[in-house]
GROMACS .gro file of C-alpha atoms in nm:
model
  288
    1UNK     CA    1  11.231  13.119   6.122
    2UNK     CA    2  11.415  13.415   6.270
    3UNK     CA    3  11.586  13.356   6.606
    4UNK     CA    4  11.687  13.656   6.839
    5UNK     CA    5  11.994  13.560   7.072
    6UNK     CA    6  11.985  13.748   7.373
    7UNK     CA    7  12.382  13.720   7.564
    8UNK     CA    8  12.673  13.664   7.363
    9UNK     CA    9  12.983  13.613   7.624
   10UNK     CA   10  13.165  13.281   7.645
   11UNK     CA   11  12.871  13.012   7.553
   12UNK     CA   12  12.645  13.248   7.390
   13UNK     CA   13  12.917  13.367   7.098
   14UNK     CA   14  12.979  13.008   6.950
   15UNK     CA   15  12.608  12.917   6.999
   16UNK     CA   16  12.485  13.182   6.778
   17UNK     CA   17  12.760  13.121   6.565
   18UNK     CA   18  12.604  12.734   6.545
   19UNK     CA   19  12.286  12.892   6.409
   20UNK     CA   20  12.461  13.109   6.201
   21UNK     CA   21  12.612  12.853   6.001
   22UNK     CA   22  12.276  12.660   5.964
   23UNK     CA   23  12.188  12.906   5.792
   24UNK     CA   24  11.933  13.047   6.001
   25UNK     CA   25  11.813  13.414   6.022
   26UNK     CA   26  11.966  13.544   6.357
   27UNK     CA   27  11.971  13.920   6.534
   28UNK     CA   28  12.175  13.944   6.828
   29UNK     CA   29  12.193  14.131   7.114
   30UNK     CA   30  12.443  14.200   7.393
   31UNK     CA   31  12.480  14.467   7.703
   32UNK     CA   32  12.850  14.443   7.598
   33UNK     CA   33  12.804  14.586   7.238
   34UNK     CA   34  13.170  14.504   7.095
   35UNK     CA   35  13.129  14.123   7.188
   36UNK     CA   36  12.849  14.122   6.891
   37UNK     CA   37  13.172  14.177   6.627
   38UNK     CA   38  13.207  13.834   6.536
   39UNK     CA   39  12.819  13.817   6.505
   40UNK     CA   40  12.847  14.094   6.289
   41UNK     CA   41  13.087  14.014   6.045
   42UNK     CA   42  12.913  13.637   6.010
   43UNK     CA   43  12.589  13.802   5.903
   44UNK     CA   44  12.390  13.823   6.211
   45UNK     CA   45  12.173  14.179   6.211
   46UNK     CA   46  12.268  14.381   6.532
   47UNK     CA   47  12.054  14.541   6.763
   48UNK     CA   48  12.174  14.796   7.016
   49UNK     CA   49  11.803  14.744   7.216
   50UNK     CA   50  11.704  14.400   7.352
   51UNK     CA   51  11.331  14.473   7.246
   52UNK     CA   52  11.440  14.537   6.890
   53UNK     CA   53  11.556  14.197   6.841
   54UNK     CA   54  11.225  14.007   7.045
   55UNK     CA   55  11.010  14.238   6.768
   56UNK     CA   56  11.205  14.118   6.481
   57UNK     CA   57  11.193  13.708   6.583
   58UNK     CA   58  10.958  13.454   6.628
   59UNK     CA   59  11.171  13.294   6.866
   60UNK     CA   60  11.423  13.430   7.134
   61UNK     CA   61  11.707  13.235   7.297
   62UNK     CA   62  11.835  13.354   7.637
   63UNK     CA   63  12.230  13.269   7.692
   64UNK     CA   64  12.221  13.537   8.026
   65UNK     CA   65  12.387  13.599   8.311
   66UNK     CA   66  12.115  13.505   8.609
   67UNK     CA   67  11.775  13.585   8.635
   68UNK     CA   68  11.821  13.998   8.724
   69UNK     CA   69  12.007  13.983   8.388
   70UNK     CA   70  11.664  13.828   8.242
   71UNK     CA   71  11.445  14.039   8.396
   72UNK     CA   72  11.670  14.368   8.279
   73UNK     CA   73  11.658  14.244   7.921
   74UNK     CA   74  11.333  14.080   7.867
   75UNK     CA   75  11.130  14.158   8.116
   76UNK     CA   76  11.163  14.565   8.101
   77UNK     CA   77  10.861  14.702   8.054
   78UNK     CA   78  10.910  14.800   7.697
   79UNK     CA   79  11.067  14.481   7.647
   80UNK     CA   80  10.763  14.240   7.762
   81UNK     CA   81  10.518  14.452   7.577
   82UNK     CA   82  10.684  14.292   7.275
   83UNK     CA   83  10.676  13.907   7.387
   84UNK     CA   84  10.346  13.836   7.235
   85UNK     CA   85  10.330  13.542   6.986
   86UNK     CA   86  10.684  13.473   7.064
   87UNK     CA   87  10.861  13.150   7.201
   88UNK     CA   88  11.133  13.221   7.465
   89UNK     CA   89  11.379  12.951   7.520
   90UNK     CA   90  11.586  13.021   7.820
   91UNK     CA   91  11.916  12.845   7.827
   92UNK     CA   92  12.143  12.976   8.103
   93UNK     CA   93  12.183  12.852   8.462
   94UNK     CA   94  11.894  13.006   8.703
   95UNK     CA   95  11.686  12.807   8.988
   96UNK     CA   96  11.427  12.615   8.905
   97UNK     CA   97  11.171  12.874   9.101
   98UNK     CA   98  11.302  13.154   8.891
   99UNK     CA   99  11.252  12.950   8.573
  100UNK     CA  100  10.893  12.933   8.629
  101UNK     CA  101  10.841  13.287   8.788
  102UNK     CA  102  10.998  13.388   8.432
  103UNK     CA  103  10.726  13.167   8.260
  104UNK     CA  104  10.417  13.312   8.423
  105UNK     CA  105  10.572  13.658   8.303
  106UNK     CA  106  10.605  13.551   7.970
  107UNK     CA  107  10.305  13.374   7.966
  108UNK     CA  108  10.127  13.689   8.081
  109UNK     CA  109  10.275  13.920   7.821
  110UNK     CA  110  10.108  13.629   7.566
  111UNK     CA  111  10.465  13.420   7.491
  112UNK     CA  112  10.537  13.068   7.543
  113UNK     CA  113  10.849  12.971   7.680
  114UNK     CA  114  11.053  12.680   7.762
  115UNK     CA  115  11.359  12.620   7.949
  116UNK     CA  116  11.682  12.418   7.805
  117UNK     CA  117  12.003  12.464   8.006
  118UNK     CA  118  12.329  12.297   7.886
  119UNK     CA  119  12.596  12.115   7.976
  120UNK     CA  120  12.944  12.139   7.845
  121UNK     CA  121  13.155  12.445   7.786
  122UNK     CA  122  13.298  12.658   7.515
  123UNK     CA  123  13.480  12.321   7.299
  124UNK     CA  124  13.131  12.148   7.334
  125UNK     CA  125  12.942  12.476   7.232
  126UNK     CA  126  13.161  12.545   6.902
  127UNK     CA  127  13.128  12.154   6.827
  128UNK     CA  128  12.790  12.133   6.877
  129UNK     CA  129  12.824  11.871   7.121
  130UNK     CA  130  12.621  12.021   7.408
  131UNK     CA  131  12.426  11.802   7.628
  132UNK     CA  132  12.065  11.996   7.633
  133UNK     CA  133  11.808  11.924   7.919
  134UNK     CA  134  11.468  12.070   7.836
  135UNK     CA  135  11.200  12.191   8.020
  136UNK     CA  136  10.868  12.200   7.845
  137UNK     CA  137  10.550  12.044   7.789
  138UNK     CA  138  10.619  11.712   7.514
  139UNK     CA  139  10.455  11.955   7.247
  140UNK     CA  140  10.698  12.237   7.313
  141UNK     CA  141  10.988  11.981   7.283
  142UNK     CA  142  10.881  11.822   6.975
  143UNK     CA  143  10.835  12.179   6.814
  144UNK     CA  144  11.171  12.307   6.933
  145UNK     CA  145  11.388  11.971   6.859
  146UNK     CA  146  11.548  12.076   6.568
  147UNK     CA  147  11.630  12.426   6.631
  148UNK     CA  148  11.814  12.297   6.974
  149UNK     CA  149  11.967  12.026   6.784
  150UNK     CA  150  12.202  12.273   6.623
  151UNK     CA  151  12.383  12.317   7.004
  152UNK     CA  152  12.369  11.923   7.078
  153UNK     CA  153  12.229  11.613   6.889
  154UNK     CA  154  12.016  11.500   7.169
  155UNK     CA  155  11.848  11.739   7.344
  156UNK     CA  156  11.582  11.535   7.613
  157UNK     CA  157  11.314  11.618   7.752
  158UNK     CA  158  11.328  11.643   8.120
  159UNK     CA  159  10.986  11.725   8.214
  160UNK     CA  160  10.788  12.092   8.286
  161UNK     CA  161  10.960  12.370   8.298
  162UNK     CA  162  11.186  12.372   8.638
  163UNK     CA  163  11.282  11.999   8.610
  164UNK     CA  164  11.594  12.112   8.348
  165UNK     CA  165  11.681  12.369   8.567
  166UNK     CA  166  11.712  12.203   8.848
  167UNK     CA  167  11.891  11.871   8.722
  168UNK     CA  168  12.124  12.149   8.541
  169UNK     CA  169  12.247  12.272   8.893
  170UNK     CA  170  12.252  11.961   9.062
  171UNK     CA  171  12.526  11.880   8.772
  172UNK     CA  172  12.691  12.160   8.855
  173UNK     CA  173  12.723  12.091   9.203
  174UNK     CA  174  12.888  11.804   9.121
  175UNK     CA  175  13.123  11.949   8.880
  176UNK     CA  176  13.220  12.216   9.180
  177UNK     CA  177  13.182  11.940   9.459
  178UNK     CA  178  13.475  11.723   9.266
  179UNK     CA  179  13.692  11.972   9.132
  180UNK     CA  180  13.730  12.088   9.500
  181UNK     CA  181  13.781  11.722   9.591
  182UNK     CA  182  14.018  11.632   9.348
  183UNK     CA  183  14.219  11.976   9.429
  184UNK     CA  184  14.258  11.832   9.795
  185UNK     CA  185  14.379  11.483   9.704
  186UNK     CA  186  14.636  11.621   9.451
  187UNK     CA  187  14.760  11.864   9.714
  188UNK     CA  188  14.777  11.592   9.969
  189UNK     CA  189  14.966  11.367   9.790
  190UNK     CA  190  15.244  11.646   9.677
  191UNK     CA  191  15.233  11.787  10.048
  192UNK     CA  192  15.327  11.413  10.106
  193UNK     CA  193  15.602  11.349   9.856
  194UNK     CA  194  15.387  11.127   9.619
  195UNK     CA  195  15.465  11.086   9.317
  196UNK     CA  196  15.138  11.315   9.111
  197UNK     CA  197  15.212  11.069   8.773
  198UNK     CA  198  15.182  10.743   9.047
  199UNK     CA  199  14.875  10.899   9.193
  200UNK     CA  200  14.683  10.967   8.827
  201UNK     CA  201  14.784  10.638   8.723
  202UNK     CA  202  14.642  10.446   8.994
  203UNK     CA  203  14.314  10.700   8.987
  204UNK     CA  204  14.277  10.639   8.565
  205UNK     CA  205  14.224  10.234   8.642
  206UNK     CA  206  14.006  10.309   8.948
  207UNK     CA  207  13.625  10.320   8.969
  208UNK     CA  208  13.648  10.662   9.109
  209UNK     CA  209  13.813  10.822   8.777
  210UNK     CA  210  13.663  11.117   8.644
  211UNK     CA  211  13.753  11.262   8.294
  212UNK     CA  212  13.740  11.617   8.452
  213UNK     CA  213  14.048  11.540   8.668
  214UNK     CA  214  14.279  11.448   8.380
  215UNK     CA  215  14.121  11.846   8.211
  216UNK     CA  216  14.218  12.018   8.501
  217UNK     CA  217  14.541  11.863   8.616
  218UNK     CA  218  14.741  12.075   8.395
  219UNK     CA  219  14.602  12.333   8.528
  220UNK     CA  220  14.683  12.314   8.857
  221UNK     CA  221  15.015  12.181   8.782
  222UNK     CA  222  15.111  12.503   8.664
  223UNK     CA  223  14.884  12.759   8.831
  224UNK     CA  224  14.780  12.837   8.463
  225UNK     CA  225  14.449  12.941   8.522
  226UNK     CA  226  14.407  13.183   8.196
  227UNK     CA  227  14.163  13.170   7.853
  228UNK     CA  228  13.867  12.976   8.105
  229UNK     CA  229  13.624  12.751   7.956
  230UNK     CA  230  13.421  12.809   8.286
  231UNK     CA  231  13.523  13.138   8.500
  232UNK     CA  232  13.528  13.069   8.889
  233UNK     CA  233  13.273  13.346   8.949
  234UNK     CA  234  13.075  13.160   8.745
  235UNK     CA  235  13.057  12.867   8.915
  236UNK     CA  236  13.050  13.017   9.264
  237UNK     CA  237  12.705  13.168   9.111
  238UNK     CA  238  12.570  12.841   9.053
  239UNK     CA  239  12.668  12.677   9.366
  240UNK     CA  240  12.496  12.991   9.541
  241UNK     CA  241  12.213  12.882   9.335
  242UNK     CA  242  12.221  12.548   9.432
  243UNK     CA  243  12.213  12.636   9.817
  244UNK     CA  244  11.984  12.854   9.793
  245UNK     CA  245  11.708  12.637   9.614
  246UNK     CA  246  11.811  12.296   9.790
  247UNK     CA  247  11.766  12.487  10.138
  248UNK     CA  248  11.375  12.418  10.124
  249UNK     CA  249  11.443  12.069  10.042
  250UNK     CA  250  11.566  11.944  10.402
  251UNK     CA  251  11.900  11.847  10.293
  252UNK     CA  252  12.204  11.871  10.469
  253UNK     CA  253  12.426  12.120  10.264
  254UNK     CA  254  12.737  12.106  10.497
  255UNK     CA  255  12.987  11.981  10.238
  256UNK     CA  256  12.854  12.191   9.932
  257UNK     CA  257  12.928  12.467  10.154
  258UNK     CA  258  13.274  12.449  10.200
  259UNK     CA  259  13.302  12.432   9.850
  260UNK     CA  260  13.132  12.803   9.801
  261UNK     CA  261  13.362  12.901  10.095
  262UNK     CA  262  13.688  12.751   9.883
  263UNK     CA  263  13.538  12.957   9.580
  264UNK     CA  264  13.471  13.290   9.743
  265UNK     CA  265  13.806  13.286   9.873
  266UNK     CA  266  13.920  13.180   9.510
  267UNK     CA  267  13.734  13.533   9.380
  268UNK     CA  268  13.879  13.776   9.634
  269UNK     CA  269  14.228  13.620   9.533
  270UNK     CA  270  14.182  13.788   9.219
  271UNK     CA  271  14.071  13.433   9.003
  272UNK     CA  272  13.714  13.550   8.935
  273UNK     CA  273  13.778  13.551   8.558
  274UNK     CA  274  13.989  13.270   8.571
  275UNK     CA  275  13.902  12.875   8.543
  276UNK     CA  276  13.784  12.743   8.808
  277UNK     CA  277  14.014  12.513   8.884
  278UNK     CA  278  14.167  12.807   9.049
  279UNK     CA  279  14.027  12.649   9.365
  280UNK     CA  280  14.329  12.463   9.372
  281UNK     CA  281  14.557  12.766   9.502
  282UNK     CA  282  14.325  12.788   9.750
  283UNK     CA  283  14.331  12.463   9.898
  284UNK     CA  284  14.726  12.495   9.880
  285UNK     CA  285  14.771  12.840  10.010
  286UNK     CA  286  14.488  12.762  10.278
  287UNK     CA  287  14.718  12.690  10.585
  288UNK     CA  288  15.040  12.843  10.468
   0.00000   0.00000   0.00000
């Protein structure tokens, strides 16, 4: 088999790389042409036209922006003319009604496709240790399972295609939602003269311990918010994404929307490229 990747930034690079050394035929293509350099001198063929690579592969993985970045690439008119016969696995963060408007176009230029957003970040990626929710009918999965096995050992099937995506942002609600509410406890407690090592060590034994407060403690520590795993525009994306498909679902979205307001604020003070836990300046700058 020869797989087209289609976005090589932060999660895309190592994934190729993954199916790179598997040994598995790969042609690569990025908007950003000089990110495809380390694709390049691994062996990957480069394309400088998104419907090059689609004609050269049976099977095309998506690691993309948002869904106008999908459409741009591989749904331009000269690039869904070239879809037929070919399997499109879409793996980046989009709602769950854009994952299946993406489908029917597919499906219409005679592809199949499949969705299988990830969890984990750039560490995960190179390991291979992804955690891979899949979107797809049981025959899709089965067919797929070993290519996706070279991002993560157990990929699972979540249901059709829309379930993945929307248990992938509902994840990543929670990863914004307790970042931000870890940011305020740690401030709190320095505001109040607490010692932070007293505070982690009593959190560590508690029920309400999270591993992601011990990554990002550092972090916030030092305002060192360089080299992200995660950038904070990112993640405002996906909480925009969250709000705007859980709106139609009669919830009440009060809380996740102070969040977005903490992360805008995070991206005008210059920490759009920069890990999220940036969110933390915020929240300490906030009333001074």
């Amino acid at each position: 088999m020869k797989v087209a990747f289609l976005g090589t930034g932060l999660m895309g690079l190592p994934m190729a790389q993954r199916l790179l050394a598997a040994d598995i035929q790969l042609v690569a293509y990025n908007r950003t042409p000089e990110k495809l350099a380390p694709l390049q001198a691994a062996g990957a063929e480069i394309v400088t036209h998104p419907r090059h690579a689609i004609r050269a592969a049976e099977c095309v993985i998506l690691m993309l922006t948002n869904a106008p970045a999908i459409y741009n690439v591989l749904l331009s008119d000269t690039a869904w003319q070239t879809l037929e016969g070919r399997t499109i696995i879409q793996m980046g963060t989009i709602t769950p009604t854009e994952s299946q408007e993406i489908r029917d176009a597919v499906v219409g230029g005679g592809g199949e496709y499949l969705e299988a957003p990830v969890l984990g970040s750039i560490p995960e990626a190179k390991a291979g240790e992804l955690s891979i929710m899949v979107g797809a009918e049981p025959e899709q999965y089965q067919h797929h399972l070993k290519l996706l096995q070279n991002f993560g050992a157990e990929p699972l099937l979540i249901g059709p295609v829309g379930s993945a995506a929307a248990l992938k942002l509902a994840l990543n609600q929670l990863i914004a939602s307790l970042t931000t509410s870890f940011a305020l406890s740690l401030a709190f407690v320095q505001r109040q003269g607490v010692d932070v090592d007293v505070f982690m060590q009593i959190l560590r034994d508690s029920p309400l311990y999270a591993p992601t407060f011990d990554t990002k403690l550092q972090r916030m520590l030092n305002g060192n918010y360089a080299d992200p795993n995660f950038p904070t525009k990112h993640l405002l994306k996906d909480t925009e994404l969250f709000i705007s498909e859980a709106k139609s679902r009669s919830l009440d979205l009060s809380s996740i929307k102070g969040v977005r307001q903490i992360l805008q604020t995070a991206v005008k003070m210059s920490f759009a490229d920069d890990d999220y836990s940036s969110l933390f300046s915020v929240i300490k700058e906030w009333g001074e």
